[in-house]
Amino acid sequence: MSRFFSDKYMDLTPYTPGEQPREQKNIVKLNTNENPYPPLPEVAKAAAEASGRLYLYSDTECTELRKALAKRLDVSTDELLMTNGSDEILNFAFMAFCDKHIPAVFADITYGFYPVFAAINQVPYEEIPLKEDLTIDVADYFQRAGTIFIANPNAPTAIALRAREIEEVLKHNPYNVVVVDEAYVDFGAESCVPLIRKYDNLLVTQTFSKSRSMAGARLGMGIGNPDLIRDLNTVKFSTNPYNVNSLTSAAGVASLKHDEYNRENCLKIMETRERYERILRGMGFEMTESQTNFFFARHPAISGKDLYLELKKRGVLIRHFDIERIKDYNRITIGTPEQMDRLLKETEAILEERK
Ligand code: PMP
């Protein structure tokens, strides 16, 4: 730390992203929940075409993109705001809807960025423990004094709530904003987007990173009542009006033009999930019921950390969290069947050695 770093950040522990090895050859990367299928060539082509206009600032309104997305989600353009990944819309929500009198409320085991957003915005927060089986009891979120953040499906547990359960949280919190982080919703869970007209306190966040294979482009969005979106725009225009660059915007439009391809990839990943869940359970793994593109699994014969380290030695990256309550588990992204076969092969060898 330099001697110039502001006191207000003294206690800040930044978010730790998963490893991104530079050399990808022979590495099976199942640690950051990326989509294993690259976007269509049309997406890169659209970005390349947009590069001819790089000397101009990007469109602050993401006009074309919002139009296409509004159609896709069956909402209107003033119910949508585009951001630099969904991390940015989440940070905007902490900035816009929390302060020292309005704490953030979220689960004890959830997306690790929430406490970091709270800290950097100097917002107090309350963590609500998941139940013993790592599910959320929605009644724990009724009548809270603060802005509620629920990742649905939750990460890293992979477990989803039904939309009607989240609706109960909305009904019981008419004076609080409820943010539903749907980063993984396209892998089989129910979206709360159809509820935005009914509940003016609902903000849904989604991303192009997972189901649309565009993690590197950084494209996310907020979907909600036009008044909420206006507040978030005030924050955006007070930080970075050009938050979505023109290459990403063009890529996003192209991706939506071919959204059927993205949908098919999600279905492929869901099929892979069903197949490998059976195999992993057969090998003795215990896991939650995943409605995402990852597993949350533990094995009685090896600690979470050891499995992570042993697999890493063998070129397979998965994610381990050094958090007491979930230290036995690992989060394993669902890759291609070939990648999953390699995971199985290396895991079998590791388990065999321990017999
Ligand atoms: N929410 C959850 C639950 C996530 O796991 C992630 C991915 N790390 C995000 C939001 C943010 O994703 P992105 O910024 O790539 O849209």
PDB file of C-alpha atoms in Angstrom, residues 13-314:
ATOM      1  CA  THR A  13     -10.318  -6.864   0.891  1.00  0.00           C
ATOM      2  CA  PRO A  14     -10.817  -6.999  -2.858  1.00  0.00           C
ATOM      3  CA  TYR A  15     -12.701  -9.758  -4.653  1.00  0.00           C
ATOM      4  CA  THR A  16     -10.492 -12.635  -5.793  1.00  0.00           C
ATOM      5  CA  PRO A  17     -11.391 -13.721  -9.328  1.00  0.00           C
ATOM      6  CA  GLY A  18     -10.685 -17.307 -10.433  1.00  0.00           C
ATOM      7  CA  GLU A  19      -7.300 -17.976 -12.015  1.00  0.00           C
ATOM      8  CA  GLN A  20      -6.978 -17.147 -15.727  1.00  0.00           C
ATOM      9  CA  PRO A  21      -3.870 -19.026 -16.912  1.00  0.00           C
ATOM     10  CA  ARG A  22      -2.155 -17.334 -19.878  1.00  0.00           C
ATOM     11  CA  GLU A  23      -1.083 -20.624 -21.395  1.00  0.00           C
ATOM     12  CA  GLN A  24      -4.316 -22.543 -22.046  1.00  0.00           C
ATOM     13  CA  LYS A  25      -2.788 -25.530 -23.857  1.00  0.00           C
ATOM     14  CA  ASN A  26      -3.718 -28.810 -22.185  1.00  0.00           C
ATOM     15  CA  ILE A  27      -5.418 -27.018 -19.336  1.00  0.00           C
ATOM     16  CA  VAL A  28      -9.019 -27.888 -18.653  1.00  0.00           C
ATOM     17  CA  LYS A  29     -10.509 -24.734 -17.258  1.00  0.00           C
ATOM     18  CA  LEU A  30     -13.533 -25.428 -15.089  1.00  0.00           C
ATOM     19  CA  ASN A  31     -12.996 -22.691 -12.522  1.00  0.00           C
ATOM     20  CA  THR A  32     -14.809 -19.512 -13.616  1.00  0.00           C
ATOM     21  CA  ASN A  33     -18.159 -20.702 -14.984  1.00  0.00           C
ATOM     22  CA  GLU A  34     -17.426 -19.632 -18.526  1.00  0.00           C
ATOM     23  CA  ASN A  35     -19.385 -21.168 -21.383  1.00  0.00           C
ATOM     24  CA  PRO A  36     -17.197 -23.777 -23.125  1.00  0.00           C
ATOM     25  CA  TYR A  37     -18.722 -23.019 -26.549  1.00  0.00           C
ATOM     26  CA  PRO A  38     -17.386 -19.887 -28.259  1.00  0.00           C
ATOM     27  CA  PRO A  39     -19.786 -17.356 -29.778  1.00  0.00           C
ATOM     28  CA  LEU A  40     -20.700 -17.625 -33.478  1.00  0.00           C
ATOM     29  CA  PRO A  41     -18.275 -16.028 -35.977  1.00  0.00           C
ATOM     30  CA  GLU A  42     -21.032 -13.453 -36.695  1.00  0.00           C
ATOM     31  CA  VAL A  43     -20.413 -11.999 -33.231  1.00  0.00           C
ATOM     32  CA  ALA A  44     -16.687 -11.410 -33.846  1.00  0.00           C
ATOM     33  CA  LYS A  45     -17.542 -10.085 -37.308  1.00  0.00           C
ATOM     34  CA  ALA A  46     -19.926  -7.491 -35.870  1.00  0.00           C
ATOM     35  CA  ALA A  47     -17.272  -6.385 -33.376  1.00  0.00           C
ATOM     36  CA  ALA A  48     -14.673  -6.149 -36.161  1.00  0.00           C
ATOM     37  CA  GLU A  49     -17.027  -4.016 -38.244  1.00  0.00           C
ATOM     38  CA  ALA A  50     -17.677  -1.737 -35.286  1.00  0.00           C
ATOM     39  CA  SER A  51     -13.925  -1.293 -34.837  1.00  0.00           C
ATOM     40  CA  GLY A  52     -13.949   1.064 -37.842  1.00  0.00           C
ATOM     41  CA  ARG A  53     -15.786   3.552 -35.623  1.00  0.00           C
ATOM     42  CA  LEU A  54     -13.505   3.220 -32.614  1.00  0.00           C
ATOM     43  CA  TYR A  55     -12.429   6.863 -32.910  1.00  0.00           C
ATOM     44  CA  LEU A  56     -15.945   7.819 -31.776  1.00  0.00           C
ATOM     45  CA  TYR A  57     -17.267   7.427 -28.248  1.00  0.00           C
ATOM     46  CA  SER A  58     -19.695   4.576 -27.731  1.00  0.00           C
ATOM     47  CA  ASP A  59     -23.453   5.131 -27.636  1.00  0.00           C
ATOM     48  CA  THR A  60     -24.239   5.910 -23.989  1.00  0.00           C
ATOM     49  CA  GLU A  61     -27.784   4.617 -24.483  1.00  0.00           C
ATOM     50  CA  CYS A  62     -26.818   1.313 -26.209  1.00  0.00           C
ATOM     51  CA  THR A  63     -29.854   2.111 -28.375  1.00  0.00           C
ATOM     52  CA  GLU A  64     -29.754  -0.815 -30.780  1.00  0.00           C
ATOM     53  CA  LEU A  65     -28.773  -3.314 -28.132  1.00  0.00           C
ATOM     54  CA  ARG A  66     -31.513  -2.240 -25.734  1.00  0.00           C
ATOM     55  CA  LYS A  67     -34.064  -2.418 -28.539  1.00  0.00           C
ATOM     56  CA  ALA A  68     -33.057  -5.977 -29.422  1.00  0.00           C
ATOM     57  CA  LEU A  69     -32.898  -7.063 -25.800  1.00  0.00           C
ATOM     58  CA  ALA A  70     -36.241  -5.459 -24.910  1.00  0.00           C
ATOM     59  CA  LYS A  71     -37.813  -7.550 -27.656  1.00  0.00           C
ATOM     60  CA  ARG A  72     -36.064 -10.695 -26.452  1.00  0.00           C
ATOM     61  CA  LEU A  73     -37.101 -10.187 -22.806  1.00  0.00           C
ATOM     62  CA  ASP A  74     -40.545  -8.790 -23.582  1.00  0.00           C
ATOM     63  CA  VAL A  75     -39.937  -5.543 -21.681  1.00  0.00           C
ATOM     64  CA  SER A  76     -39.682  -1.956 -22.870  1.00  0.00           C
ATOM     65  CA  THR A  77     -36.398  -0.136 -23.468  1.00  0.00           C
ATOM     66  CA  ASP A  78     -36.917   2.198 -20.502  1.00  0.00           C
ATOM     67  CA  GLU A  79     -36.989  -0.881 -18.254  1.00  0.00           C
ATOM     68  CA  LEU A  80     -33.417  -1.758 -19.287  1.00  0.00           C
ATOM     69  CA  LEU A  81     -29.918  -0.522 -18.536  1.00  0.00           C
ATOM     70  CA  MET A  82     -26.755  -2.001 -20.050  1.00  0.00           C
ATOM     71  CA  THR A  83     -23.533  -2.277 -18.046  1.00  0.00           C
ATOM     72  CA  ASN A  84     -19.933  -3.444 -18.151  1.00  0.00           C
ATOM     73  CA  GLY A  85     -20.680  -6.985 -17.024  1.00  0.00           C
ATOM     74  CA  SER A  86     -23.379  -7.591 -14.425  1.00  0.00           C
ATOM     75  CA  ASP A  87     -20.795  -6.826 -11.741  1.00  0.00           C
ATOM     76  CA  GLU A  88     -21.219  -3.186 -12.700  1.00  0.00           C
ATOM     77  CA  ILE A  89     -25.005  -3.138 -12.400  1.00  0.00           C
ATOM     78  CA  LEU A  90     -24.660  -4.838  -9.001  1.00  0.00           C
ATOM     79  CA  ASN A  91     -22.211  -2.159  -7.883  1.00  0.00           C
ATOM     80  CA  PHE A  92     -24.587   0.531  -9.213  1.00  0.00           C
ATOM     81  CA  ALA A  93     -27.379  -1.048  -7.133  1.00  0.00           C
ATOM     82  CA  PHE A  94     -25.222  -0.837  -3.991  1.00  0.00           C
ATOM     83  CA  MET A  95     -24.458   2.810  -4.840  1.00  0.00           C
ATOM     84  CA  ALA A  96     -28.051   3.747  -5.664  1.00  0.00           C
ATOM     85  CA  PHE A  97     -30.067   1.765  -3.106  1.00  0.00           C
ATOM     86  CA  CYS A  98     -27.820   1.340  -0.045  1.00  0.00           C
ATOM     87  CA  ASP A  99     -26.141   3.705   2.382  1.00  0.00           C
ATOM     88  CA  LYS A 100     -25.226   3.798   6.041  1.00  0.00           C
ATOM     89  CA  HIS A 101     -28.924   3.812   6.981  1.00  0.00           C
ATOM     90  CA  ILE A 102     -29.981   1.293   4.337  1.00  0.00           C
ATOM     91  CA  PRO A 103     -27.833  -1.806   4.790  1.00  0.00           C
ATOM     92  CA  ALA A 104     -27.450  -4.582   2.258  1.00  0.00           C
ATOM     93  CA  VAL A 105     -28.930  -7.964   3.154  1.00  0.00           C
ATOM     94  CA  PHE A 106     -27.735 -11.202   1.566  1.00  0.00           C
ATOM     95  CA  ALA A 107     -27.016 -14.865   2.308  1.00  0.00           C
ATOM     96  CA  ASP A 108     -23.911 -15.926   4.238  1.00  0.00           C
ATOM     97  CA  ILE A 109     -22.943 -18.168   1.333  1.00  0.00           C
ATOM     98  CA  THR A 110     -23.498 -16.339  -1.941  1.00  0.00           C
ATOM     99  CA  TYR A 111     -21.653 -14.375  -4.612  1.00  0.00           C
ATOM    100  CA  GLY A 112     -18.418 -13.227  -2.964  1.00  0.00           C
ATOM    101  CA  PHE A 113     -18.547  -9.816  -4.588  1.00  0.00           C
ATOM    102  CA  TYR A 114     -21.527  -8.608  -2.511  1.00  0.00           C
ATOM    103  CA  PRO A 115     -19.516  -7.950   0.677  1.00  0.00           C
ATOM    104  CA  VAL A 116     -16.836  -6.253  -1.426  1.00  0.00           C
ATOM    105  CA  PHE A 117     -19.374  -3.930  -3.083  1.00  0.00           C
ATOM    106  CA  ALA A 118     -20.755  -3.191   0.370  1.00  0.00           C
ATOM    107  CA  ALA A 119     -17.265  -2.415   1.713  1.00  0.00           C
ATOM    108  CA  ILE A 120     -16.161  -0.150  -1.118  1.00  0.00           C
ATOM    109  CA  ASN A 121     -19.428   1.777  -0.875  1.00  0.00           C
ATOM    110  CA  GLN A 122     -19.166   1.887   2.937  1.00  0.00           C
ATOM    111  CA  VAL A 123     -22.460   0.153   3.319  1.00  0.00           C
ATOM    112  CA  PRO A 124     -23.128  -2.048   6.354  1.00  0.00           C
ATOM    113  CA  TYR A 125     -24.476  -5.485   5.557  1.00  0.00           C
ATOM    114  CA  GLU A 126     -26.269  -8.347   7.201  1.00  0.00           C
ATOM    115  CA  GLU A 127     -25.640 -11.960   6.223  1.00  0.00           C
ATOM    116  CA  ILE A 128     -28.520 -14.421   6.523  1.00  0.00           C
ATOM    117  CA  PRO A 129     -27.354 -18.014   7.013  1.00  0.00           C
ATOM    118  CA  LEU A 130     -28.457 -20.553   4.448  1.00  0.00           C
ATOM    119  CA  LYS A 131     -30.251 -23.550   5.912  1.00  0.00           C
ATOM    120  CA  GLU A 132     -28.238 -26.646   6.817  1.00  0.00           C
ATOM    121  CA  ASP A 133     -28.843 -28.115   3.333  1.00  0.00           C
ATOM    122  CA  LEU A 134     -27.520 -24.865   1.776  1.00  0.00           C
ATOM    123  CA  THR A 135     -30.962 -23.769   0.551  1.00  0.00           C
ATOM    124  CA  ILE A 136     -32.542 -20.379   1.210  1.00  0.00           C
ATOM    125  CA  ASP A 137     -35.564 -20.059   3.486  1.00  0.00           C
ATOM    126  CA  VAL A 138     -37.398 -17.148   1.883  1.00  0.00           C
ATOM    127  CA  ALA A 139     -39.208 -16.363   5.152  1.00  0.00           C
ATOM    128  CA  ASP A 140     -35.811 -15.232   6.498  1.00  0.00           C
ATOM    129  CA  TYR A 141     -35.995 -12.356   4.015  1.00  0.00           C
ATOM    130  CA  PHE A 142     -39.445 -11.058   4.966  1.00  0.00           C
ATOM    131  CA  GLN A 143     -39.712  -7.509   6.362  1.00  0.00           C
ATOM    132  CA  ARG A 144     -36.007  -6.753   6.390  1.00  0.00           C
ATOM    133  CA  ALA A 145     -34.590  -3.306   6.985  1.00  0.00           C
ATOM    134  CA  GLY A 146     -32.401  -2.950   3.924  1.00  0.00           C
ATOM    135  CA  THR A 147     -31.801  -3.683   0.286  1.00  0.00           C
ATOM    136  CA  ILE A 148     -31.963  -7.404  -0.407  1.00  0.00           C
ATOM    137  CA  PHE A 149     -29.620  -9.174  -2.810  1.00  0.00           C
ATOM    138  CA  ILE A 150     -30.530 -12.714  -3.837  1.00  0.00           C
ATOM    139  CA  ALA A 151     -28.505 -14.610  -6.421  1.00  0.00           C
ATOM    140  CA  ASN A 152     -30.973 -16.926  -8.146  1.00  0.00           C
ATOM    141  CA  PRO A 153     -29.730 -19.522  -8.805  1.00  0.00           C
ATOM    142  CA  ASN A 154     -27.365 -18.974  -5.926  1.00  0.00           C
ATOM    143  CA  ALA A 155     -23.597 -19.237  -6.344  1.00  0.00           C
ATOM    144  CA  PRO A 156     -21.584 -21.189  -5.479  1.00  0.00           C
ATOM    145  CA  THR A 157     -24.333 -23.532  -4.235  1.00  0.00           C
ATOM    146  CA  ALA A 158     -26.010 -23.836  -7.698  1.00  0.00           C
ATOM    147  CA  ILE A 159     -29.451 -24.091  -6.062  1.00  0.00           C
ATOM    148  CA  ALA A 160     -32.425 -22.107  -7.429  1.00  0.00           C
ATOM    149  CA  LEU A 161     -35.583 -20.752  -5.829  1.00  0.00           C
ATOM    150  CA  ARG A 162     -38.882 -20.757  -7.701  1.00  0.00           C
ATOM    151  CA  ALA A 163     -40.057 -17.350  -9.009  1.00  0.00           C
ATOM    152  CA  ARG A 164     -43.117 -17.593  -6.749  1.00  0.00           C
ATOM    153  CA  GLU A 165     -40.835 -17.916  -3.704  1.00  0.00           C
ATOM    154  CA  ILE A 166     -38.999 -14.731  -4.686  1.00  0.00           C
ATOM    155  CA  GLU A 167     -42.388 -13.118  -5.221  1.00  0.00           C
ATOM    156  CA  GLU A 168     -43.082 -13.776  -1.528  1.00  0.00           C
ATOM    157  CA  VAL A 169     -39.904 -11.841  -0.660  1.00  0.00           C
ATOM    158  CA  LEU A 170     -41.074  -8.973  -2.877  1.00  0.00           C
ATOM    159  CA  LYS A 171     -44.530  -8.937  -1.287  1.00  0.00           C
ATOM    160  CA  HIS A 172     -43.055  -8.833   2.207  1.00  0.00           C
ATOM    161  CA  ASN A 173     -40.637  -5.992   1.399  1.00  0.00           C
ATOM    162  CA  PRO A 174     -42.691  -3.222  -0.209  1.00  0.00           C
ATOM    163  CA  TYR A 175     -40.337  -0.581   1.219  1.00  0.00           C
ATOM    164  CA  ASN A 176     -37.098  -2.262   0.152  1.00  0.00           C
ATOM    165  CA  VAL A 177     -35.454  -2.814  -3.183  1.00  0.00           C
ATOM    166  CA  VAL A 178     -34.980  -6.510  -3.911  1.00  0.00           C
ATOM    167  CA  VAL A 179     -32.169  -7.256  -6.364  1.00  0.00           C
ATOM    168  CA  VAL A 180     -32.363 -10.671  -8.021  1.00  0.00           C
ATOM    169  CA  ASP A 181     -29.034 -11.606  -9.586  1.00  0.00           C
ATOM    170  CA  GLU A 182     -29.877 -13.962 -12.449  1.00  0.00           C
ATOM    171  CA  ALA A 183     -26.362 -14.537 -13.797  1.00  0.00           C
ATOM    172  CA  TYR A 184     -27.124 -18.270 -14.192  1.00  0.00           C
ATOM    173  CA  VAL A 185     -30.870 -18.201 -14.828  1.00  0.00           C
ATOM    174  CA  ASP A 186     -30.692 -19.444 -18.425  1.00  0.00           C
ATOM    175  CA  PHE A 187     -29.580 -22.929 -17.374  1.00  0.00           C
ATOM    176  CA  GLY A 188     -33.012 -24.030 -16.238  1.00  0.00           C
ATOM    177  CA  ALA A 189     -34.233 -21.731 -13.441  1.00  0.00           C
ATOM    178  CA  GLU A 190     -37.255 -19.396 -13.505  1.00  0.00           C
ATOM    179  CA  SER A 191     -36.652 -15.728 -14.227  1.00  0.00           C
ATOM    180  CA  CYS A 192     -38.293 -12.929 -12.239  1.00  0.00           C
ATOM    181  CA  VAL A 193     -38.281 -10.562 -15.231  1.00  0.00           C
ATOM    182  CA  PRO A 194     -42.050 -11.074 -15.788  1.00  0.00           C
ATOM    183  CA  LEU A 195     -42.588  -9.641 -12.273  1.00  0.00           C
ATOM    184  CA  ILE A 196     -41.044  -6.205 -12.889  1.00  0.00           C
ATOM    185  CA  ARG A 197     -44.381  -4.591 -13.844  1.00  0.00           C
ATOM    186  CA  LYS A 198     -46.059  -5.973 -10.735  1.00  0.00           C
ATOM    187  CA  TYR A 199     -43.331  -4.949  -8.257  1.00  0.00           C
ATOM    188  CA  ASP A 200     -41.719  -1.527  -8.526  1.00  0.00           C
ATOM    189  CA  ASN A 201     -39.129  -2.625  -5.924  1.00  0.00           C
ATOM    190  CA  LEU A 202     -37.687  -5.413  -8.117  1.00  0.00           C
ATOM    191  CA  LEU A 203     -34.393  -5.094  -9.961  1.00  0.00           C
ATOM    192  CA  VAL A 204     -33.269  -8.135 -11.957  1.00  0.00           C
ATOM    193  CA  THR A 205     -29.673  -8.379 -13.168  1.00  0.00           C
ATOM    194  CA  GLN A 206     -28.505 -10.641 -15.974  1.00  0.00           C
ATOM    195  CA  THR A 207     -25.359 -11.134 -18.022  1.00  0.00           C
ATOM    196  CA  PHE A 208     -24.079 -12.147 -21.454  1.00  0.00           C
ATOM    197  CA  SER A 209     -21.089 -13.826 -19.739  1.00  0.00           C
ATOM    198  CA  LYS A 210     -22.502 -17.299 -19.197  1.00  0.00           C
ATOM    199  CA  SER A 211     -25.436 -18.273 -21.416  1.00  0.00           C
ATOM    200  CA  ARG A 212     -24.250 -16.101 -24.327  1.00  0.00           C
ATOM    201  CA  SER A 213     -20.538 -17.030 -24.190  1.00  0.00           C
ATOM    202  CA  MET A 214     -19.343 -13.428 -23.917  1.00  0.00           C
ATOM    203  CA  ALA A 215     -17.543 -13.260 -20.542  1.00  0.00           C
ATOM    204  CA  GLY A 216     -14.567 -11.437 -22.077  1.00  0.00           C
ATOM    205  CA  ALA A 217     -16.745  -8.770 -23.703  1.00  0.00           C
ATOM    206  CA  ARG A 218     -18.175  -7.630 -20.332  1.00  0.00           C
ATOM    207  CA  LEU A 219     -21.858  -7.107 -20.947  1.00  0.00           C
ATOM    208  CA  GLY A 220     -24.521  -7.127 -18.274  1.00  0.00           C
ATOM    209  CA  MET A 221     -27.873  -5.510 -17.654  1.00  0.00           C
ATOM    210  CA  GLY A 222     -30.423  -4.342 -15.153  1.00  0.00           C
ATOM    211  CA  ILE A 223     -34.132  -4.904 -15.740  1.00  0.00           C
ATOM    212  CA  GLY A 224     -36.724  -3.121 -13.628  1.00  0.00           C
ATOM    213  CA  ASN A 225     -39.305  -0.408 -13.205  1.00  0.00           C
ATOM    214  CA  PRO A 226     -38.397   2.761 -15.236  1.00  0.00           C
ATOM    215  CA  ASP A 227     -37.946   4.786 -12.007  1.00  0.00           C
ATOM    216  CA  LEU A 228     -35.373   2.327 -10.650  1.00  0.00           C
ATOM    217  CA  ILE A 229     -33.625   2.334 -14.025  1.00  0.00           C
ATOM    218  CA  ARG A 230     -33.566   6.150 -13.969  1.00  0.00           C
ATOM    219  CA  ASP A 231     -31.837   6.092 -10.550  1.00  0.00           C
ATOM    220  CA  LEU A 232     -29.279   3.605 -11.836  1.00  0.00           C
ATOM    221  CA  ASN A 233     -28.706   5.797 -14.888  1.00  0.00           C
ATOM    222  CA  THR A 234     -28.018   8.734 -12.584  1.00  0.00           C
ATOM    223  CA  VAL A 235     -25.272   6.642 -10.995  1.00  0.00           C
ATOM    224  CA  LYS A 236     -23.980   5.469 -14.362  1.00  0.00           C
ATOM    225  CA  PHE A 237     -23.844   8.974 -15.822  1.00  0.00           C
ATOM    226  CA  SER A 238     -22.039  10.119 -12.678  1.00  0.00           C
ATOM    227  CA  THR A 239     -19.333   7.467 -12.991  1.00  0.00           C
ATOM    228  CA  ASN A 240     -18.854   6.281 -16.567  1.00  0.00           C
ATOM    229  CA  PRO A 241     -21.439   7.203 -19.224  1.00  0.00           C
ATOM    230  CA  TYR A 242     -19.516   5.149 -21.830  1.00  0.00           C
ATOM    231  CA  ASN A 243     -19.499   2.036 -19.661  1.00  0.00           C
ATOM    232  CA  VAL A 244     -20.306  -0.326 -22.539  1.00  0.00           C
ATOM    233  CA  ASN A 245     -17.779  -0.037 -25.345  1.00  0.00           C
ATOM    234  CA  SER A 246     -18.858  -0.029 -28.985  1.00  0.00           C
ATOM    235  CA  LEU A 247     -17.278  -3.411 -29.856  1.00  0.00           C
ATOM    236  CA  THR A 248     -19.151  -5.110 -27.039  1.00  0.00           C
ATOM    237  CA  SER A 249     -22.397  -3.366 -27.962  1.00  0.00           C
ATOM    238  CA  ALA A 250     -22.132  -4.545 -31.576  1.00  0.00           C
ATOM    239  CA  ALA A 251     -21.212  -8.065 -30.444  1.00  0.00           C
ATOM    240  CA  GLY A 252     -24.242  -8.099 -28.137  1.00  0.00           C
ATOM    241  CA  VAL A 253     -26.620  -7.140 -30.958  1.00  0.00           C
ATOM    242  CA  ALA A 254     -25.173  -9.888 -33.185  1.00  0.00           C
ATOM    243  CA  SER A 255     -25.425 -12.411 -30.372  1.00  0.00           C
ATOM    244  CA  LEU A 256     -29.130 -11.633 -29.895  1.00  0.00           C
ATOM    245  CA  LYS A 257     -29.741 -11.992 -33.639  1.00  0.00           C
ATOM    246  CA  HIS A 258     -28.620 -15.592 -33.265  1.00  0.00           C
ATOM    247  CA  ASP A 259     -29.967 -16.230 -29.785  1.00  0.00           C
ATOM    248  CA  GLU A 260     -31.213 -19.672 -30.841  1.00  0.00           C
ATOM    249  CA  TYR A 261     -27.553 -20.769 -30.994  1.00  0.00           C
ATOM    250  CA  ASN A 262     -27.018 -19.536 -27.413  1.00  0.00           C
ATOM    251  CA  ARG A 263     -30.153 -21.379 -26.320  1.00  0.00           C
ATOM    252  CA  GLU A 264     -28.895 -24.595 -27.919  1.00  0.00           C
ATOM    253  CA  ASN A 265     -25.582 -24.265 -26.102  1.00  0.00           C
ATOM    254  CA  CYS A 266     -27.429 -23.868 -22.797  1.00  0.00           C
ATOM    255  CA  LEU A 267     -29.396 -27.024 -23.554  1.00  0.00           C
ATOM    256  CA  LYS A 268     -26.175 -28.861 -24.406  1.00  0.00           C
ATOM    257  CA  ILE A 269     -24.661 -27.763 -21.097  1.00  0.00           C
ATOM    258  CA  MET A 270     -27.795 -28.861 -19.245  1.00  0.00           C
ATOM    259  CA  GLU A 271     -27.597 -32.285 -20.919  1.00  0.00           C
ATOM    260  CA  THR A 272     -23.937 -32.564 -19.960  1.00  0.00           C
ATOM    261  CA  ARG A 273     -24.964 -31.600 -16.425  1.00  0.00           C
ATOM    262  CA  GLU A 274     -27.518 -34.424 -16.144  1.00  0.00           C
ATOM    263  CA  ARG A 275     -25.100 -36.985 -17.534  1.00  0.00           C
ATOM    264  CA  TYR A 276     -22.070 -36.077 -15.431  1.00  0.00           C
ATOM    265  CA  GLU A 277     -24.081 -35.511 -12.287  1.00  0.00           C
ATOM    266  CA  ARG A 278     -25.054 -39.186 -12.459  1.00  0.00           C
ATOM    267  CA  ILE A 279     -21.467 -40.272 -13.037  1.00  0.00           C
ATOM    268  CA  LEU A 280     -20.013 -38.074 -10.294  1.00  0.00           C
ATOM    269  CA  ARG A 281     -22.619 -39.279  -7.810  1.00  0.00           C
ATOM    270  CA  GLY A 282     -21.732 -42.821  -8.831  1.00  0.00           C
ATOM    271  CA  MET A 283     -18.108 -42.037  -7.912  1.00  0.00           C
ATOM    272  CA  GLY A 284     -19.204 -41.045  -4.433  1.00  0.00           C
ATOM    273  CA  PHE A 285     -19.566 -37.278  -4.852  1.00  0.00           C
ATOM    274  CA  GLU A 286     -22.291 -35.538  -2.905  1.00  0.00           C
ATOM    275  CA  MET A 287     -23.665 -32.488  -4.613  1.00  0.00           C
ATOM    276  CA  THR A 288     -26.451 -29.973  -4.580  1.00  0.00           C
ATOM    277  CA  GLU A 289     -29.116 -30.051  -7.278  1.00  0.00           C
ATOM    278  CA  SER A 290     -27.641 -27.705  -9.854  1.00  0.00           C
ATOM    279  CA  GLN A 291     -29.751 -25.428 -12.015  1.00  0.00           C
ATOM    280  CA  THR A 292     -26.630 -23.673 -13.294  1.00  0.00           C
ATOM    281  CA  ASN A 293     -23.603 -24.363 -15.484  1.00  0.00           C
ATOM    282  CA  PHE A 294     -21.605 -25.647 -12.513  1.00  0.00           C
ATOM    283  CA  PHE A 295     -21.620 -28.321  -9.821  1.00  0.00           C
ATOM    284  CA  PHE A 296     -21.111 -27.731  -6.126  1.00  0.00           C
ATOM    285  CA  ALA A 297     -19.701 -31.015  -4.926  1.00  0.00           C
ATOM    286  CA  ARG A 298     -17.753 -32.746  -2.176  1.00  0.00           C
ATOM    287  CA  HIS A 299     -16.267 -36.192  -1.817  1.00  0.00           C
ATOM    288  CA  PRO A 300     -16.000 -37.997   1.534  1.00  0.00           C
ATOM    289  CA  ALA A 301     -12.548 -39.402   0.657  1.00  0.00           C
ATOM    290  CA  ILE A 302     -10.744 -36.102   0.002  1.00  0.00           C
ATOM    291  CA  SER A 303     -10.909 -32.560   1.297  1.00  0.00           C
ATOM    292  CA  GLY A 304     -12.093 -29.819  -1.037  1.00  0.00           C
ATOM    293  CA  LYS A 305      -8.719 -28.146  -0.974  1.00  0.00           C
ATOM    294  CA  ASP A 306      -6.752 -31.337  -1.671  1.00  0.00           C
ATOM    295  CA  LEU A 307      -8.931 -32.241  -4.622  1.00  0.00           C
ATOM    296  CA  TYR A 308      -8.535 -28.728  -6.012  1.00  0.00           C
ATOM    297  CA  LEU A 309      -4.729 -28.825  -5.575  1.00  0.00           C
ATOM    298  CA  GLU A 310      -4.342 -32.343  -6.967  1.00  0.00           C
ATOM    299  CA  LEU A 311      -6.457 -31.571 -10.014  1.00  0.00           C
ATOM    300  CA  LYS A 312      -4.506 -28.375 -10.582  1.00  0.00           C
ATOM    301  CA  LYS A 313      -1.245 -30.368 -10.626  1.00  0.00           C
ATOM    302  CA  ARG A 314      -2.834 -32.472 -13.368  1.00  0.00           C
TER     303      ARG A 314
END
